[in-house]
mmCIF file of C-alpha atoms in Angstrom:
data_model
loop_
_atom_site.group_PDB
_atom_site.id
_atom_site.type_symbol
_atom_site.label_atom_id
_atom_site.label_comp_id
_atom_site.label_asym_id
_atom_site.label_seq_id
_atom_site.Cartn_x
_atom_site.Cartn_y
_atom_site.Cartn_z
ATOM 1 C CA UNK A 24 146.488 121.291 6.406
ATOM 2 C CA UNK A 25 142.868 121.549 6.877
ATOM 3 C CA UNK A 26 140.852 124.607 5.117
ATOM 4 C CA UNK A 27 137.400 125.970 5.907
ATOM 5 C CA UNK A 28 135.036 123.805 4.718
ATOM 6 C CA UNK A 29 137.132 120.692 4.651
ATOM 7 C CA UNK A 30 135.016 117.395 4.967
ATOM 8 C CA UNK A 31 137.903 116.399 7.640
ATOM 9 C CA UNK A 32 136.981 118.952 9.573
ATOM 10 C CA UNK A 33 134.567 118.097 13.084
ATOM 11 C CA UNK A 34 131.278 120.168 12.466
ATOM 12 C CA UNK A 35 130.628 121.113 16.115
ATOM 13 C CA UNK A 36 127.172 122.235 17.281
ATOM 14 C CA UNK A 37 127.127 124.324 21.076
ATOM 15 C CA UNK A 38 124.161 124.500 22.918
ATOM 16 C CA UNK A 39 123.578 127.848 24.520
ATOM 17 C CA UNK A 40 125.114 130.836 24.666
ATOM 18 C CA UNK A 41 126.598 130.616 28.211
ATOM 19 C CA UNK A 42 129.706 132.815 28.555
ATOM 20 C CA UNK A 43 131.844 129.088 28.837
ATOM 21 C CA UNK A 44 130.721 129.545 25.239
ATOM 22 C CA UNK A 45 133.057 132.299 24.137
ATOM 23 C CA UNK A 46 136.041 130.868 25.218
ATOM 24 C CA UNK A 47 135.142 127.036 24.260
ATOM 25 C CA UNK A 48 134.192 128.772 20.162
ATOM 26 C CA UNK A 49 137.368 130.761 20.082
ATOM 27 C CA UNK A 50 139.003 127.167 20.632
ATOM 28 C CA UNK A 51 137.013 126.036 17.902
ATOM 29 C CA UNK A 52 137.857 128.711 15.658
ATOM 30 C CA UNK A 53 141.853 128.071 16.645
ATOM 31 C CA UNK A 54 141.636 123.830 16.215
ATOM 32 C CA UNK A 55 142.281 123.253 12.471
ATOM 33 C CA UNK A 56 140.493 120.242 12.406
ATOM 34 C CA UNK A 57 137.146 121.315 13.801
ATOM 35 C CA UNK A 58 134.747 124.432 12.357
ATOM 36 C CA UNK A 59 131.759 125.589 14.312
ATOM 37 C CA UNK A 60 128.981 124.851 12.032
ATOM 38 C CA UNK A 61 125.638 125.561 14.566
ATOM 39 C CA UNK A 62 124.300 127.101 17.336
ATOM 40 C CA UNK A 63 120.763 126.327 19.333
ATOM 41 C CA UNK A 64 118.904 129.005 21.317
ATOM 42 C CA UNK A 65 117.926 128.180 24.805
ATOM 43 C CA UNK A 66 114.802 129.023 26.721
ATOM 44 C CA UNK A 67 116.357 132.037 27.796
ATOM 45 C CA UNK A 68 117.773 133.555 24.524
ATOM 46 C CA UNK A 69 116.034 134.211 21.862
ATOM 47 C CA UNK A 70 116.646 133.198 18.019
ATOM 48 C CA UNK A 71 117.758 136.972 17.833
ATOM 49 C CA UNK A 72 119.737 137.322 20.749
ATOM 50 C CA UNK A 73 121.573 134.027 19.702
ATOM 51 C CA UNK A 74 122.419 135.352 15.974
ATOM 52 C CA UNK A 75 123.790 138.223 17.618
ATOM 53 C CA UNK A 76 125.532 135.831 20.091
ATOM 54 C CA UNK A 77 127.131 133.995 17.215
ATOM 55 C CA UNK A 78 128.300 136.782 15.293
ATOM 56 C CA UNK A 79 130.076 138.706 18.326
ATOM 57 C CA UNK A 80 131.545 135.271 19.139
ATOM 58 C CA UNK A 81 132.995 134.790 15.317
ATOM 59 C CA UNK A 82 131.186 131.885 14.068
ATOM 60 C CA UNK A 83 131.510 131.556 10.281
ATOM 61 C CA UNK A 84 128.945 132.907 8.402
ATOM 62 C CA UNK A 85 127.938 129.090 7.072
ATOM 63 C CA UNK A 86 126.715 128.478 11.422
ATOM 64 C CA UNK A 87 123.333 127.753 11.756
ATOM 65 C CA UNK A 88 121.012 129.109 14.272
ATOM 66 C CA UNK A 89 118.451 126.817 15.682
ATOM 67 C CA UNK A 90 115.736 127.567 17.708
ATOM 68 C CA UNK A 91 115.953 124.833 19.692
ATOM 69 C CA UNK A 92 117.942 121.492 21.092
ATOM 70 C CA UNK A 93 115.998 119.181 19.380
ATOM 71 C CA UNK A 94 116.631 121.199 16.101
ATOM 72 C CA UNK A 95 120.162 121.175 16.365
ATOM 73 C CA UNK A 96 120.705 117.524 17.391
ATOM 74 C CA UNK A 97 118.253 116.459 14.009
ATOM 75 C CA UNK A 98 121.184 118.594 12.049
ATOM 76 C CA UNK A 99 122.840 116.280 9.931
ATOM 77 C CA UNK A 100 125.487 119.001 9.566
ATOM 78 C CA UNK A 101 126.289 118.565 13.022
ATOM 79 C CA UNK A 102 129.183 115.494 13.906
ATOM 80 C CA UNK A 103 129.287 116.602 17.681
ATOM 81 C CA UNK A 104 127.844 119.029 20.193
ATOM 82 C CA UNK A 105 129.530 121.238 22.896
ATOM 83 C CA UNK A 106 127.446 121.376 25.707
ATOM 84 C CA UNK A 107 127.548 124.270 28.213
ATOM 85 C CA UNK A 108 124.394 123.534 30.398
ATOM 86 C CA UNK A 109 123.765 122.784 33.509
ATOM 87 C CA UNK A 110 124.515 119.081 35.060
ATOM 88 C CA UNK A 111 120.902 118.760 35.806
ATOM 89 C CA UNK A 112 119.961 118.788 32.140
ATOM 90 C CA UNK A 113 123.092 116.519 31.160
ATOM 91 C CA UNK A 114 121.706 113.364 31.499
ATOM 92 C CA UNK A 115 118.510 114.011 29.005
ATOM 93 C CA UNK A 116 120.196 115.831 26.308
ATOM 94 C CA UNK A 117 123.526 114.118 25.992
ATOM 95 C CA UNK A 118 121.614 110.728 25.909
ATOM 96 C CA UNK A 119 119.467 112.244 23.195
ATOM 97 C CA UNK A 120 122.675 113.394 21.361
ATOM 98 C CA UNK A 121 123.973 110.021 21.266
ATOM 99 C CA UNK A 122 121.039 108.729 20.205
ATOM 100 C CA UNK A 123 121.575 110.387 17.225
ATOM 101 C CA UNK A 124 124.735 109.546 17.010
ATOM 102 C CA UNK A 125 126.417 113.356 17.899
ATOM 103 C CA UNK A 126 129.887 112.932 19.689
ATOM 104 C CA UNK A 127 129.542 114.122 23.055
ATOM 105 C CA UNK A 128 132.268 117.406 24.476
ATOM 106 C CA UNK A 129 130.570 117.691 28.029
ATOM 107 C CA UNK A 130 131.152 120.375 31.090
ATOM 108 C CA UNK A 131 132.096 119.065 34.026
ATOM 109 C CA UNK A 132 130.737 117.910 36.206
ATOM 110 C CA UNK A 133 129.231 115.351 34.234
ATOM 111 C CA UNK A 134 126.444 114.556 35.893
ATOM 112 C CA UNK A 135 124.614 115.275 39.423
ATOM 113 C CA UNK A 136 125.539 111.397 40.317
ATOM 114 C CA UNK A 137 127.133 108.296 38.877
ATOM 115 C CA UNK A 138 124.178 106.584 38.649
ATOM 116 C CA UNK A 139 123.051 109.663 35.678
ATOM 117 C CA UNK A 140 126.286 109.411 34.355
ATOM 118 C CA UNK A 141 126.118 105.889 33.783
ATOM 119 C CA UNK A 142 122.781 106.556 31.938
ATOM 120 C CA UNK A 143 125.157 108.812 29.123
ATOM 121 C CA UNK A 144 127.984 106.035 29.050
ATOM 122 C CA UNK A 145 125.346 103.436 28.335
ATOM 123 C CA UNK A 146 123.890 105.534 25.385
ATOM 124 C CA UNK A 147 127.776 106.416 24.272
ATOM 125 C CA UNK A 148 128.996 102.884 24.231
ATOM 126 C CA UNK A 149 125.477 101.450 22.572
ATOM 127 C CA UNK A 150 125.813 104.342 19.763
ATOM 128 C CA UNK A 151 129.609 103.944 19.098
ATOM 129 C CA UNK A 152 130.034 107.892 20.630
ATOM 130 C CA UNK A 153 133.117 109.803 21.247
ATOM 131 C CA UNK A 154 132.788 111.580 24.867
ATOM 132 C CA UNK A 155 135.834 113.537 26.578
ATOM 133 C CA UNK A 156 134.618 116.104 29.308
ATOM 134 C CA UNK A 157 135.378 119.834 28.882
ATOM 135 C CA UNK A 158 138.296 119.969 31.786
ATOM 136 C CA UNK A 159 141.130 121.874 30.221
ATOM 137 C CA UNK A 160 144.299 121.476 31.472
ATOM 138 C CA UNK A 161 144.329 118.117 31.173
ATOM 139 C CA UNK A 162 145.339 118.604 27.317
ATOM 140 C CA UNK A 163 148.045 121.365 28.437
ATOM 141 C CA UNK A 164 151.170 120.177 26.609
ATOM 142 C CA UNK A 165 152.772 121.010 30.021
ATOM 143 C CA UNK A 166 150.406 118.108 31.755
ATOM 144 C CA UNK A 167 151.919 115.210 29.744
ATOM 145 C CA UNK A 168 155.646 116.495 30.848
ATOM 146 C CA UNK A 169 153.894 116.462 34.322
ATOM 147 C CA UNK A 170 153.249 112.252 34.222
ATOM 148 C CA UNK A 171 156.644 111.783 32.584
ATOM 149 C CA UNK A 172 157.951 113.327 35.720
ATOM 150 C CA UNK A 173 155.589 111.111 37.827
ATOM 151 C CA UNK A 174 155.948 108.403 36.303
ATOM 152 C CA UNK A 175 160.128 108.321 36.699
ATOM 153 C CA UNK A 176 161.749 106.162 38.724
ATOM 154 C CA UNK A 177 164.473 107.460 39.007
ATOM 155 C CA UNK A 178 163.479 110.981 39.935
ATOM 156 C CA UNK A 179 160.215 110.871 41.429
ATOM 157 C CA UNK A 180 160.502 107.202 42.480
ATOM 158 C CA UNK A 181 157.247 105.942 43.656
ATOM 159 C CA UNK A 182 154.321 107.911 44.754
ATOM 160 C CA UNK A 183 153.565 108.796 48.749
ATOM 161 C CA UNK A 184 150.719 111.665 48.408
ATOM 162 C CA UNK A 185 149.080 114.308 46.693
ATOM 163 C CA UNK A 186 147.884 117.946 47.616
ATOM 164 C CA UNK A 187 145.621 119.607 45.557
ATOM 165 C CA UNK A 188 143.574 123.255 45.907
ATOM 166 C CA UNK A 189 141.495 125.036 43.562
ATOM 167 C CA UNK A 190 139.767 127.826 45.328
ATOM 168 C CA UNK A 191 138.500 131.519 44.382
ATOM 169 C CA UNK A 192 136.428 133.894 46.406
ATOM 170 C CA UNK A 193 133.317 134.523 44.447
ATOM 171 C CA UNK A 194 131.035 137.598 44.799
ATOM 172 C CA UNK A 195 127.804 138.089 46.117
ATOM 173 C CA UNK A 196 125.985 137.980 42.921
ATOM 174 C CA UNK A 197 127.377 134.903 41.808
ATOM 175 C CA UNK A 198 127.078 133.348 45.167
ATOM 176 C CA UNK A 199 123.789 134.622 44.898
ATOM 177 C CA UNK A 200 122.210 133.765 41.190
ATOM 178 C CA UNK A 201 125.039 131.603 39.456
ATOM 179 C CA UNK A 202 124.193 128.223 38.539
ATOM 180 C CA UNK A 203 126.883 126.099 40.479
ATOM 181 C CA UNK A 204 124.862 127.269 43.842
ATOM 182 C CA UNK A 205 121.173 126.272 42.879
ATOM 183 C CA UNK A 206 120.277 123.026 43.662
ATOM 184 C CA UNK A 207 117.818 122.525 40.375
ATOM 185 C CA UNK A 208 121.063 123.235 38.592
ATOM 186 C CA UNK A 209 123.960 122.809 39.261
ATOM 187 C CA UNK A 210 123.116 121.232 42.580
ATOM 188 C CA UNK A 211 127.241 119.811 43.342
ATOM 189 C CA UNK A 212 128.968 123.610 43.718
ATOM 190 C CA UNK A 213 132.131 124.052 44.689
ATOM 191 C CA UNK A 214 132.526 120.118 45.016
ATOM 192 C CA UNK A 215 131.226 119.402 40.936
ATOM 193 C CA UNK A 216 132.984 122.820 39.818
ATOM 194 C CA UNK A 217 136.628 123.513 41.692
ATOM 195 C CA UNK A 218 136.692 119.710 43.471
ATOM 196 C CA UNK A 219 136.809 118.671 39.883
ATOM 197 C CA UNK A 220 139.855 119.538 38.666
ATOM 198 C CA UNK A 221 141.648 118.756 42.080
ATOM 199 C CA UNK A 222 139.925 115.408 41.820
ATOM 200 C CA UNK A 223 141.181 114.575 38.191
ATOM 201 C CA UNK A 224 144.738 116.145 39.692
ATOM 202 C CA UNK A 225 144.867 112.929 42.615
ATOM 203 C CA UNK A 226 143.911 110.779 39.877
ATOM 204 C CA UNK A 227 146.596 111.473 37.294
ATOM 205 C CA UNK A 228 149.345 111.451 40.087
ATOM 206 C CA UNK A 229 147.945 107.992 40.949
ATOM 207 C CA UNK A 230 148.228 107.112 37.354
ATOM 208 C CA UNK A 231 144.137 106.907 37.088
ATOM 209 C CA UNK A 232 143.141 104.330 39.877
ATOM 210 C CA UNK A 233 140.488 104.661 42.403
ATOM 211 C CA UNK A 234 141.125 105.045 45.847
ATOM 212 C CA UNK A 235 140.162 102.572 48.316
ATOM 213 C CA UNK A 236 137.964 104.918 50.645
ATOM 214 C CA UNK A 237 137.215 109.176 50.883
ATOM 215 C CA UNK A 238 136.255 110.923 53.912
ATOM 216 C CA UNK A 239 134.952 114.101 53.638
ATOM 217 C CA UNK A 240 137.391 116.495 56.381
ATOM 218 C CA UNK A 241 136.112 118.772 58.782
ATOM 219 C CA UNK A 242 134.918 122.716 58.074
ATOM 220 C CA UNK A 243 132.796 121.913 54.791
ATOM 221 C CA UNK A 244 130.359 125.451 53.802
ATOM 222 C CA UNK A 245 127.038 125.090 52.469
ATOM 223 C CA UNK A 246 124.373 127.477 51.431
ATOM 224 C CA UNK A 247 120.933 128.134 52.648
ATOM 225 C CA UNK A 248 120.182 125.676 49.543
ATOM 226 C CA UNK A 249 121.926 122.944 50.857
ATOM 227 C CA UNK A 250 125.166 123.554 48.418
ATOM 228 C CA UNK A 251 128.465 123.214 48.978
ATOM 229 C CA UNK A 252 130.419 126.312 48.964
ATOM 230 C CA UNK A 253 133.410 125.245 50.183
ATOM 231 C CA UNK A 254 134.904 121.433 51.609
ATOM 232 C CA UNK A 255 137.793 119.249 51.907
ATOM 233 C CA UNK A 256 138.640 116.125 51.858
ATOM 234 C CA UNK A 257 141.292 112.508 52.151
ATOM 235 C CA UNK A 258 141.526 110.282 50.011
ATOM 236 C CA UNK A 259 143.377 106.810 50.814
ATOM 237 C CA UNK A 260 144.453 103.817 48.015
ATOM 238 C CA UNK A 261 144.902 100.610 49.990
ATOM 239 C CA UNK A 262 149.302 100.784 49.428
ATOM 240 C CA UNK A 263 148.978 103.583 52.034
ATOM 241 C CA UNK A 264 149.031 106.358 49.559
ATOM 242 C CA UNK A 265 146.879 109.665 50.532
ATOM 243 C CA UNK A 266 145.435 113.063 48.609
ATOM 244 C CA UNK A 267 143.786 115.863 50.130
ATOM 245 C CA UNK A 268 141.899 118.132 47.832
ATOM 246 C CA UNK A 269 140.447 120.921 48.827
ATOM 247 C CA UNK A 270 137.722 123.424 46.638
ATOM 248 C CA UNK A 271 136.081 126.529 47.502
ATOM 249 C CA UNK A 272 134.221 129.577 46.473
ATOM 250 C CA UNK A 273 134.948 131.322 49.580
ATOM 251 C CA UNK A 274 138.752 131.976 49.893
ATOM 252 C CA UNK A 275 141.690 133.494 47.877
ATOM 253 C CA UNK A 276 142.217 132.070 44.571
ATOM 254 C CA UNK A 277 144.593 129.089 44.571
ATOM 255 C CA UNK A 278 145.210 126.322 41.883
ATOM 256 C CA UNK A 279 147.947 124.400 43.659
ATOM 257 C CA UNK A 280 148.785 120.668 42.864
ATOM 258 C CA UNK A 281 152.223 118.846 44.914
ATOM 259 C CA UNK A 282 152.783 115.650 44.546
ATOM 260 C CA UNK A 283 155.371 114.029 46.476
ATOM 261 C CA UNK A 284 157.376 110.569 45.786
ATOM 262 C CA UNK A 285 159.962 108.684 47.259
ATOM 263 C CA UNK A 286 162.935 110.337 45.520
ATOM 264 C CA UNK A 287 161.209 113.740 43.887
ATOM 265 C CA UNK A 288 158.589 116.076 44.318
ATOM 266 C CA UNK A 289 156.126 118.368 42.149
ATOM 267 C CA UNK A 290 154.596 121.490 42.403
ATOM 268 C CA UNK A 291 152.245 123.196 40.267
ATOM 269 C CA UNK A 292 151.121 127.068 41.548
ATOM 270 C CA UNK A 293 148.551 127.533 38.227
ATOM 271 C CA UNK A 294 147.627 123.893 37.128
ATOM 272 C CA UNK A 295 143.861 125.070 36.291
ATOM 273 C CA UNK A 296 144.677 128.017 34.503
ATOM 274 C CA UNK A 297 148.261 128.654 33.400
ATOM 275 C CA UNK A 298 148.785 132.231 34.776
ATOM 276 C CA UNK A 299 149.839 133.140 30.901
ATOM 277 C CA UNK A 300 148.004 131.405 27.905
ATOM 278 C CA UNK A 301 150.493 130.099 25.774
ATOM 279 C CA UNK A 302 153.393 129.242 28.653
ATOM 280 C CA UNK A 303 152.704 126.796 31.631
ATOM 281 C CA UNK A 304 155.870 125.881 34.422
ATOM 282 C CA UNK A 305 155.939 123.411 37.086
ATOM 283 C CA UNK A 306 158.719 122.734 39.730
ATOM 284 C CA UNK A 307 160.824 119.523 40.552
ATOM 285 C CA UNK A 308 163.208 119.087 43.122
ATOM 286 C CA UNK A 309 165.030 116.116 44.236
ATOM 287 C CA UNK A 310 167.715 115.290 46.712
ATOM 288 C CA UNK A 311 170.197 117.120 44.250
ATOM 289 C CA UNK A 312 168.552 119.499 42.540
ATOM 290 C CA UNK A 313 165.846 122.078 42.359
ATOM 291 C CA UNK A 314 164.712 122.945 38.475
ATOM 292 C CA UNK A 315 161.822 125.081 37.065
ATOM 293 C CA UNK A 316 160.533 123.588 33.557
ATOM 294 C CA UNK A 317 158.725 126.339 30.778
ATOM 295 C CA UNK A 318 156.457 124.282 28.445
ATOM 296 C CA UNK A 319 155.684 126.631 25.685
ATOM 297 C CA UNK A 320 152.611 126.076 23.196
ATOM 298 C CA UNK A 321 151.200 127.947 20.149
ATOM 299 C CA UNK A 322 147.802 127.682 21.454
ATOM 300 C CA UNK A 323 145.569 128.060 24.379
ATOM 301 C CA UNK A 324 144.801 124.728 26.490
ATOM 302 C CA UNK A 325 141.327 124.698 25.383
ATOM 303 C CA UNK A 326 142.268 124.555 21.815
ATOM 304 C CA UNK A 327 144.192 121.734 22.417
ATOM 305 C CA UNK A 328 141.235 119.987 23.966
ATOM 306 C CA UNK A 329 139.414 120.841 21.064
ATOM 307 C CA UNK A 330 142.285 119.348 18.373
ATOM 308 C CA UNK A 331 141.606 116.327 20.520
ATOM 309 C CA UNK A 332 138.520 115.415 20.759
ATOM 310 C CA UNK A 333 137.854 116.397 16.721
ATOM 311 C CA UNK A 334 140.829 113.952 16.342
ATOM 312 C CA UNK A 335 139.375 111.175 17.900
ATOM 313 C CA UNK A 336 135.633 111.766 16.351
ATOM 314 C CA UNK A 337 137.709 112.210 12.910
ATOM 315 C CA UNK A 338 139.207 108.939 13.456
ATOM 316 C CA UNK A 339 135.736 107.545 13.733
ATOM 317 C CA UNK A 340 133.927 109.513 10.930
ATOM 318 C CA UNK A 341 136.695 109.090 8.991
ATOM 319 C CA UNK A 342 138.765 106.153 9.341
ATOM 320 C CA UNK A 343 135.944 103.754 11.066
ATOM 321 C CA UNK A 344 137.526 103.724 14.650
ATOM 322 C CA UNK A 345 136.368 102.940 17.469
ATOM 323 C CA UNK A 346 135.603 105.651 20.372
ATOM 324 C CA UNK A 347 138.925 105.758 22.844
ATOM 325 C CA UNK A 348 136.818 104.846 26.356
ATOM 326 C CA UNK A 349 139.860 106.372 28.362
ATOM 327 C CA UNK A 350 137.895 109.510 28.463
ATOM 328 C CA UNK A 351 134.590 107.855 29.481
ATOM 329 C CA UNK A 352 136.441 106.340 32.195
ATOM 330 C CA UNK A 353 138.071 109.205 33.572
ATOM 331 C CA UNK A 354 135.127 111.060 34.087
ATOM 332 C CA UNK A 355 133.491 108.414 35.797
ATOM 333 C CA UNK A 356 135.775 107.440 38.155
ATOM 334 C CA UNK A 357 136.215 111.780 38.814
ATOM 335 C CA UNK A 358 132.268 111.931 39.274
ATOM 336 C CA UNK A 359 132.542 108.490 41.363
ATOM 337 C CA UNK A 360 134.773 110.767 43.784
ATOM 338 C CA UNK A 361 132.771 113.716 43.650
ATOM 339 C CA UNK A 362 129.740 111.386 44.849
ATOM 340 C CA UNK A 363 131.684 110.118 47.711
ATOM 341 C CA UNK A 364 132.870 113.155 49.147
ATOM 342 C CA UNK A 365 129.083 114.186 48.999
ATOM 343 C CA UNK A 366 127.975 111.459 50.914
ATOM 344 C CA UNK A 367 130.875 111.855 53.861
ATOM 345 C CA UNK A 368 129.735 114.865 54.246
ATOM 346 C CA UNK A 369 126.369 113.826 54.379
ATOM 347 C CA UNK A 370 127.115 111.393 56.781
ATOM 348 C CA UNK A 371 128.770 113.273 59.547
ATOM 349 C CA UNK A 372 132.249 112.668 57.465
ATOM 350 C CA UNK A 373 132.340 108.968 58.012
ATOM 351 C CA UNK A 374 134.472 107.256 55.464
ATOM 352 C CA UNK A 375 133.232 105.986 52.246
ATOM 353 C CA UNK A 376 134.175 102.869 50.451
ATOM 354 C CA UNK A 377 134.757 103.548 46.588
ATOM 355 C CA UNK A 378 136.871 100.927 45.570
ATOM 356 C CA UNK A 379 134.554 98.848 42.615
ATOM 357 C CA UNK A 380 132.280 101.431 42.079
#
């Protein structure tokens, strides 16, 4: 059992006080092996406004307050930061975190392009840096029943082709001012935002491989700015296997996932956000049978992201392990996807080649 205050415990510093950040600290506050031990003002809060911040949000009276980035990531009570700021200012700050050797819990998406995100693996790898990116449901107890199911011969057999959606219609205010549609921002929209989790979805169900080319699919929405709202698109691994995905701020919201094999198929009607917090289901059918499956856990799914990224940085601040590059890995080959899809659309939807990127 871990206690306040125990050295075991992952000292997390968050950056901001976005409102990402109330959910991601209550996480904190429920993973026994990780404390939230600091807090940095940003140029649009105020020392004051971020004390206040802290205390509404329950961080333990021992937090500190910084006044600035830079402050936080010279705190030497401070093994890792949370960062909840926008994917243009990713690149500079979690490079500067591992540089001073901070473990690294990112938003997605991770980066505007691969070519910044590389820029942040390079500085993890050099600086022996724990990185996992803030997608949630991945860590769902209910996920790794998902890939047992996937990965079954016998009832799924072998995989033919994925669907995935994650839509909601946003209002005008956030189409308006939120970050995910300014391009100095968060400059990838619905594409870095929803088409991430769908992307990661594809991925899994292909057990984490690449396709061989994506091509952006007719009826994509941007802004005035240039952002996309809304798009779909294929992607194709060279065995003839296919996923669409589809993300959008613009319609009803949906977070569907079916995958379907040779001898089985999936379905998942809430895979982003389990429609209740401590109970996720998915369906399987096969040729003889049609079953619902209730995976129940004591905790939110962001709380069990939390318990594991603290339990990989513990296993490097503690026992002297090395960082576990799976998570590096996934989000590159996620933001490799997100790039292509960007550049079929921006190429009248031709196809793009991805494989040994």
């Amino acid at each position: 059992m871990y206690e306040m205050g125990d050295d075991r415990q992952i000292r997390i510093g968050v950056l901001s006080c976005t409102n990402i950040v109330r959910k991601v600290s209550r996480a904190i506050n429920l993973a026994p092996n990780a404390t939230l031990s600091a807090i940095a003002a940003s140029i649009t809060n105020s020392l004051d406004e971020t004390k206040s911040f802290a205390a509404a949000n329950n961080f333990p009276p021992t937090a500190k307050i910084h006044g600035s980035y830079e402050s936080l990531l010279e705190d030497p009570d401070v093994d890792a930061v949370y960062f909840p700021i926008p994917a243009s200012l990713h690149v500079e700050w979690a490079v500067r975190a591992a540089q001073k050797g901070k473990h690294i819990l990112l938003d997605k998406p991770v980066a505007l392009n691969v070519h910044q995100f590389d820029l942040i693996v390079e500085a993890c790898e050099a600086n022996g840096i724990q990185f996992m990116d803030g997608t949630q449901w991945i860590h769902n107890p209910r996920t790794a029943k998902i890939k047992q199911f996937l990965t079954d011969p016998v009832s799924f057999g072998q995989l033919i082709t994925v669907q995935s959606c994650f839509s909601f219609a946003a209002n005008e205010n956030f189409l308006k001012n939120d970050i995910r549609v300014k391009p100095g921002l968060d400059g990838l929209g619905a594409l870095g935002d929803a088409g991430w989790y769908t992307i990661q979805a594809s991925l899994l169900a292909n057990s984490f491989r690449l396709p061989k080319t994506v091509t952006a699919l007719p009826g994509h929405v941007r802004n005035d700015a240039g952002i996309v709202l809304s798009c779909g698109a294929l992607l194709h691994w060279e065995e003839g296997v296919t996923a669409t995905i589809y993300c959008s701020f613009l319609a009803n919201v949906t977070m569907e996932t079916t995958a379907i094999g040779t001898k089985g198929t999936l379905r998942l009607h809430d895979f982003v956000i389990p429609f209740q917090e401590t109970e996720a289901s998915f369906t399987t059918s096969t040729t003889l049978s049609l079953t619902e499956h209730t995976i129940v856990n004591e905790i939110p799914q962001e709380a069990s992201m939390v318990i594991e990224f603290a339990r990989l940085v513990g296993e490097i601040k503690i026992r002297g392990a090395k960082p576990d590059g799976f998570w590096l890995n996934f989000s590159r080959k996620t933001q490799v996807i997100v790039d292509a899809v960007k550049e079929s659309i921006d190429n009248n939807l031709g196809p793009v080649l991805v494989s040994g990127r």
